[in-house]
mmCIF file of C-alpha atoms and ligand atoms in Angstrom:
data_model
loop_
_atom_site.group_PDB
_atom_site.id
_atom_site.type_symbol
_atom_site.label_atom_id
_atom_site.label_comp_id
_atom_site.label_asym_id
_atom_site.label_seq_id
_atom_site.Cartn_x
_atom_site.Cartn_y
_atom_site.Cartn_z
ATOM 1 C CA MET A 1 -28.131 19.575 9.286
ATOM 2 C CA THR A 2 -29.698 20.043 6.608
ATOM 3 C CA ASP A 3 -28.838 23.559 5.198
ATOM 4 C CA HIS A 4 -27.093 23.050 2.351
ATOM 5 C CA LEU A 5 -24.230 25.629 3.396
ATOM 6 C CA THR A 6 -22.559 26.058 6.746
ATOM 7 C CA LEU A 7 -21.391 29.607 6.818
ATOM 8 C CA VAL A 8 -18.959 29.390 10.512
ATOM 9 C CA THR A 9 -18.986 32.140 12.513
ATOM 10 C CA HIS A 10 -17.719 31.813 15.314
ATOM 11 C CA PRO A 11 -15.209 34.698 16.468
ATOM 12 C CA LEU A 12 -12.399 32.216 17.271
ATOM 13 C CA VAL A 13 -12.640 30.789 13.350
ATOM 14 C CA GLN A 14 -12.962 34.160 11.381
ATOM 15 C CA HIS A 15 -10.147 35.546 13.299
ATOM 16 C CA LYS A 16 -7.577 32.653 12.375
ATOM 17 C CA LEU A 17 -9.009 33.398 8.732
ATOM 18 C CA THR A 18 -8.198 36.361 8.735
ATOM 19 C CA LEU A 19 -4.084 35.921 9.763
ATOM 20 C CA MET A 20 -4.259 32.595 7.273
ATOM 21 C CA ARG A 21 -5.855 35.458 4.310
ATOM 22 C CA ASP A 22 -2.881 37.943 5.207
ATOM 23 C CA LYS A 23 -0.320 37.374 2.844
ATOM 24 C CA ASN A 24 2.306 38.305 5.603
ATOM 25 C CA THR A 25 2.037 35.782 7.498
ATOM 26 C CA PRO A 26 4.551 32.904 7.092
ATOM 27 C CA THR A 27 4.341 29.444 5.757
ATOM 28 C CA ALA A 28 4.618 27.360 9.944
ATOM 29 C CA VAL A 29 2.052 30.056 11.204
ATOM 30 C CA PHE A 30 -0.275 29.407 8.398
ATOM 31 C CA ARG A 31 -0.123 25.512 8.981
ATOM 32 C CA GLN A 32 -0.675 25.902 12.343
ATOM 33 C CA LEU A 33 -3.337 27.751 11.257
ATOM 34 C CA LEU A 34 -4.816 25.748 9.170
ATOM 35 C CA ARG A 35 -4.768 23.078 12.032
ATOM 36 C CA GLU A 36 -6.283 24.806 14.794
ATOM 37 C CA ILE A 37 -9.472 26.118 12.284
ATOM 38 C CA SER A 38 -9.537 23.203 10.832
ATOM 39 C CA GLN A 39 -11.119 21.277 14.757
ATOM 40 C CA LEU A 40 -13.476 24.586 14.987
ATOM 41 C CA LEU A 41 -14.304 23.294 11.730
ATOM 42 C CA ALA A 42 -14.659 19.485 12.446
ATOM 43 C CA TYR A 43 -16.814 20.053 15.204
ATOM 44 C CA GLU A 44 -19.848 21.594 13.199
ATOM 45 C CA VAL A 45 -19.197 19.178 9.821
ATOM 46 C CA THR A 46 -20.203 16.291 12.896
ATOM 47 C CA ARG A 47 -22.533 18.255 14.897
ATOM 48 C CA GLU A 48 -24.907 15.328 14.273
ATOM 49 C CA MET A 49 -22.958 12.179 14.546
ATOM 50 C CA PRO A 50 -25.313 9.630 15.693
ATOM 51 C CA LEU A 51 -24.854 9.328 19.686
ATOM 52 C CA THR A 52 -25.828 5.604 21.789
ATOM 53 C CA THR A 53 -25.168 4.684 25.700
ATOM 54 C CA ARG A 54 -22.835 2.689 27.135
ATOM 55 C CA ARG A 55 -23.216 1.999 31.039
ATOM 56 C CA ILE A 56 -20.206 3.598 32.927
ATOM 57 C CA GLU A 57 -19.536 3.943 36.635
ATOM 58 C CA THR A 58 -18.195 6.847 37.709
ATOM 59 C CA PRO A 59 -16.539 7.373 41.084
ATOM 60 C CA LEU A 60 -19.727 8.116 42.633
ATOM 61 C CA LYS A 61 -22.468 5.876 40.784
ATOM 62 C CA GLU A 62 -22.937 3.797 37.531
ATOM 63 C CA MET A 63 -24.830 5.785 34.643
ATOM 64 C CA GLU A 64 -25.590 5.221 31.249
ATOM 65 C CA ALA A 65 -23.437 7.468 29.420
ATOM 66 C CA PRO A 66 -23.317 9.134 25.332
ATOM 67 C CA VAL A 67 -20.839 7.667 23.152
ATOM 68 C CA LEU A 68 -20.621 7.704 19.601
ATOM 69 C CA ASP A 69 -22.992 4.812 17.213
ATOM 70 C CA GLY A 70 -21.597 3.237 13.998
ATOM 71 C CA LYS A 71 -18.824 2.584 12.619
ATOM 72 C CA LYS A 72 -15.737 4.922 12.554
ATOM 73 C CA LEU A 73 -16.059 7.955 10.099
ATOM 74 C CA ALA A 74 -14.166 8.622 6.669
ATOM 75 C CA LEU A 75 -12.099 11.033 6.199
ATOM 76 C CA ILE A 76 -10.765 11.596 2.641
ATOM 77 C CA SER A 77 -8.838 14.369 1.720
ATOM 78 C CA ILE A 78 -8.631 15.959 -1.589
ATOM 79 C CA LEU A 79 -4.935 16.007 -2.813
ATOM 80 C CA ARG A 80 -2.766 18.113 -1.923
ATOM 81 C CA ALA A 81 -4.492 21.380 -0.172
ATOM 82 C CA GLY A 82 -6.978 19.250 1.439
ATOM 83 C CA ASN A 83 -3.840 17.353 3.960
ATOM 84 C CA GLY A 84 -4.046 20.868 5.953
ATOM 85 C CA LEU A 85 -7.575 20.380 6.999
ATOM 86 C CA LEU A 86 -7.510 16.120 7.552
ATOM 87 C CA ASP A 87 -4.714 17.244 10.115
ATOM 88 C CA GLY A 88 -6.310 19.121 12.281
ATOM 89 C CA VAL A 89 -9.282 16.871 11.877
ATOM 90 C CA LEU A 90 -7.308 14.008 13.208
ATOM 91 C CA GLU A 91 -6.183 15.449 15.516
ATOM 92 C CA LEU A 92 -9.760 15.338 16.544
ATOM 93 C CA ILE A 93 -11.095 11.986 15.468
ATOM 94 C CA PRO A 94 -7.974 9.837 15.696
ATOM 95 C CA SER A 95 -9.915 6.999 14.960
ATOM 96 C CA ALA A 96 -11.729 8.197 11.525
ATOM 97 C CA ARG A 97 -10.344 5.979 8.470
ATOM 98 C CA VAL A 98 -8.653 7.948 6.242
ATOM 99 C CA GLY A 99 -8.766 8.348 1.842
ATOM 100 C CA PHE A 100 -7.295 9.917 -0.714
ATOM 101 C CA VAL A 101 -8.489 11.661 -3.657
ATOM 102 C CA GLY A 102 -5.484 13.075 -6.065
ATOM 103 C CA LEU A 103 -6.876 15.129 -8.853
ATOM 104 C CA TYR A 104 -5.244 17.667 -11.977
ATOM 105 C CA ARG A 105 -6.648 20.122 -13.594
ATOM 106 C CA ASP A 106 -6.615 19.291 -17.673
ATOM 107 C CA GLU A 107 -5.417 22.274 -19.092
ATOM 108 C CA ALA A 108 -7.341 21.632 -22.504
ATOM 109 C CA THR A 109 -10.051 20.892 -21.627
ATOM 110 C CA LEU A 110 -9.610 21.977 -18.173
ATOM 111 C CA GLN A 111 -11.590 19.591 -16.613
ATOM 112 C CA PRO A 112 -10.535 17.218 -13.362
ATOM 113 C CA VAL A 113 -7.902 13.862 -13.698
ATOM 114 C CA GLN A 114 -8.260 11.372 -10.660
ATOM 115 C CA TYR A 115 -4.138 10.490 -11.305
ATOM 116 C CA TYR A 116 -4.860 8.758 -7.456
ATOM 117 C CA PHE A 117 -7.630 7.051 -5.684
ATOM 118 C CA LYS A 118 -7.591 5.146 -1.864
ATOM 119 C CA VAL A 119 -10.140 4.801 -0.171
ATOM 120 C CA PRO A 120 -11.978 3.007 3.556
ATOM 121 C CA THR A 121 -13.677 -0.066 2.863
ATOM 122 C CA GLU A 122 -17.818 -0.032 3.706
ATOM 123 C CA LEU A 123 -18.174 3.820 2.872
ATOM 124 C CA GLU A 124 -21.567 2.761 2.147
ATOM 125 C CA ASP A 125 -21.776 2.581 6.341
ATOM 126 C CA ARG A 126 -19.795 5.255 7.196
ATOM 127 C CA LEU A 127 -20.354 9.046 7.658
ATOM 128 C CA VAL A 128 -17.532 10.083 4.589
ATOM 129 C CA ILE A 129 -15.937 13.265 4.916
ATOM 130 C CA ALA A 130 -14.754 15.528 1.434
ATOM 131 C CA VAL A 131 -11.947 17.936 2.641
ATOM 132 C CA ASP A 132 -10.927 20.538 0.544
ATOM 133 C CA PRO A 133 -9.519 24.652 1.852
ATOM 134 C CA MET A 134 -11.264 26.028 -1.218
ATOM 135 C CA LEU A 135 -13.724 25.791 -3.145
ATOM 136 C CA ALA A 136 -13.146 27.603 -6.265
ATOM 137 C CA THR A 137 -15.039 25.949 -9.621
ATOM 138 C CA GLY A 138 -16.162 23.130 -7.388
ATOM 139 C CA ASN A 139 -14.840 20.985 -10.775
ATOM 140 C CA SER A 140 -12.603 19.057 -8.606
ATOM 141 C CA SER A 141 -15.307 18.817 -5.358
ATOM 142 C CA VAL A 142 -17.417 17.602 -7.515
ATOM 143 C CA ALA A 143 -15.461 15.120 -9.322
ATOM 144 C CA ALA A 144 -14.704 13.826 -5.733
ATOM 145 C CA VAL A 145 -17.870 13.792 -4.372
ATOM 146 C CA ASN A 146 -18.758 11.404 -7.838
ATOM 147 C CA LEU A 147 -15.652 9.484 -7.495
ATOM 148 C CA LEU A 148 -16.680 8.878 -3.651
ATOM 149 C CA LYS A 149 -20.098 7.933 -4.688
ATOM 150 C CA GLU A 150 -19.018 5.883 -6.963
ATOM 151 C CA ALA A 151 -17.752 3.261 -4.162
ATOM 152 C CA GLY A 152 -20.393 3.261 -2.549
ATOM 153 C CA ALA A 153 -19.819 6.373 -0.194
ATOM 154 C CA THR A 154 -24.471 7.582 0.606
ATOM 155 C CA ASN A 155 -24.190 10.193 3.429
ATOM 156 C CA ILE A 156 -21.264 12.958 2.582
ATOM 157 C CA ARG A 157 -20.483 16.077 3.990
ATOM 158 C CA PHE A 158 -17.790 18.301 2.098
ATOM 159 C CA LEU A 159 -15.573 20.561 4.590
ATOM 160 C CA CYS A 160 -13.870 23.493 3.075
ATOM 161 C CA LEU A 161 -11.778 27.036 4.521
ATOM 162 C CA LEU A 162 -13.036 29.225 2.330
ATOM 163 C CA ALA A 163 -16.214 29.273 -0.705
ATOM 164 C CA THR A 164 -16.685 31.270 -3.770
ATOM 165 C CA PRO A 165 -20.919 31.381 -4.158
ATOM 166 C CA GLU A 166 -20.375 29.304 -8.657
ATOM 167 C CA GLY A 167 -18.387 26.608 -6.442
ATOM 168 C CA VAL A 168 -21.529 26.694 -4.158
ATOM 169 C CA ALA A 169 -23.955 26.452 -7.125
ATOM 170 C CA ASN A 170 -22.206 23.729 -9.431
ATOM 171 C CA MET A 171 -21.879 22.239 -6.122
ATOM 172 C CA LYS A 172 -25.617 22.419 -5.160
ATOM 173 C CA ALA A 173 -26.514 21.261 -9.038
ATOM 174 C CA VAL A 174 -24.694 17.750 -9.001
ATOM 175 C CA HIS A 175 -24.498 16.942 -5.081
ATOM 176 C CA PRO A 176 -27.483 18.770 -3.789
ATOM 177 C CA ASP A 177 -27.763 16.066 -1.081
ATOM 178 C CA VAL A 178 -23.652 17.295 -0.249
ATOM 179 C CA PRO A 179 -24.371 19.431 2.708
ATOM 180 C CA ILE A 180 -21.316 22.159 2.857
ATOM 181 C CA VAL A 181 -19.376 23.327 5.469
ATOM 182 C CA THR A 182 -17.278 26.330 5.018
ATOM 183 C CA ALA A 183 -15.498 29.416 7.943
ATOM 184 C CA ALA A 184 -16.315 32.104 4.385
ATOM 185 C CA LEU A 185 -18.322 32.664 1.152
ATOM 186 C CA ASP A 186 -16.037 34.709 -0.920
ATOM 187 C CA GLU A 187 -16.624 37.444 -3.710
ATOM 188 C CA GLY A 188 -15.721 34.948 -6.402
ATOM 189 C CA LEU A 189 -13.172 33.641 -8.609
ATOM 190 C CA ASN A 190 -10.499 35.276 -10.715
ATOM 191 C CA GLU A 191 -9.738 35.263 -14.381
ATOM 192 C CA VAL A 192 -7.187 31.822 -13.564
ATOM 193 C CA GLY A 193 -9.295 30.243 -11.011
ATOM 194 C CA TYR A 194 -8.689 31.874 -7.658
ATOM 195 C CA ILE A 195 -10.290 32.777 -4.852
ATOM 196 C CA VAL A 196 -11.124 36.513 -4.628
ATOM 197 C CA PRO A 197 -10.280 38.744 -1.631
ATOM 198 C CA GLY A 198 -8.918 34.659 -0.552
ATOM 199 C CA LEU A 199 -5.407 33.421 0.513
ATOM 200 C CA GLY A 200 -4.230 32.611 -2.156
ATOM 201 C CA ASP A 201 -2.932 28.531 -3.713
ATOM 202 C CA ALA A 202 -3.923 27.060 -0.280
ATOM 203 C CA GLY A 203 -1.187 24.344 -1.625
ATOM 204 C CA ASP A 204 1.727 27.102 -1.418
ATOM 205 C CA ARG A 205 1.148 28.086 1.474
ATOM 206 C CA MET A 206 0.909 24.976 3.625
ATOM 207 C CA TYR A 207 4.603 23.841 2.534
ATOM 208 C CA GLY A 208 6.088 27.317 0.628
ATOM 209 C CA THR A 209 6.335 25.996 -2.750
ATOM 210 C CA LYS A 210 5.935 29.965 -4.508
HETATM 211 N N1 LIG B 1 -6.941 26.729 -4.998
HETATM 212 C C1 LIG B 1 -6.573 27.970 -3.827
HETATM 213 O O1 LIG B 1 -5.224 26.861 -3.650
HETATM 214 N N2 LIG B 1 -6.844 28.880 -3.875
HETATM 215 C C2 LIG B 1 -7.987 28.950 -4.979
HETATM 216 O O2 LIG B 1 -7.885 30.949 -4.780
HETATM 217 C C3 LIG B 1 -8.663 28.596 -5.770
HETATM 218 C C4 LIG B 1 -8.175 27.432 -5.863
#
């Protein structure tokens, strides 16, 4: 993957995303759709995982067959909405290692502050996929990737459901080496930092907290 931004325009992704955006979609359906969409997005974000071959025997003959190469990849959920993407991707790649980054926004400075950080060992040898459904201002994504790089990660991808031009530009300015995969690039942000048209607060819609 060389482009900084990949838009996944597959009809199934777009259809499911429309259902998720609809404010009348209930919590349980929203969560199920997010799980389904995350697996389709995972297909794209893992497209360039390295392969090697292994000698196996089919019922008919021996062959050199492709298998994944290298260390298990690391999935990093940016709490809390990241968990919605994490669950589906983990179903598709059950042997992945999992980490969590917790950030909250300081209301005085508007800057992200870390409250939790736990990631797999040997990050430097792994493909690291950070997941967060909403790439809004990009401030927390930039901060999360900073933390992952400080922990040794060198091969990082960012997986989200919706992004804004501002968020993508912010990420590209600080982390041009981190490709972003998303289902849609929305118009922008409203005055309180929500993505427009967006889908509302992803965490609240996933967990029914509003
Ligand atoms: N986080 C969300 O959950 N929704 C937005 O629109 C922006 C950030």
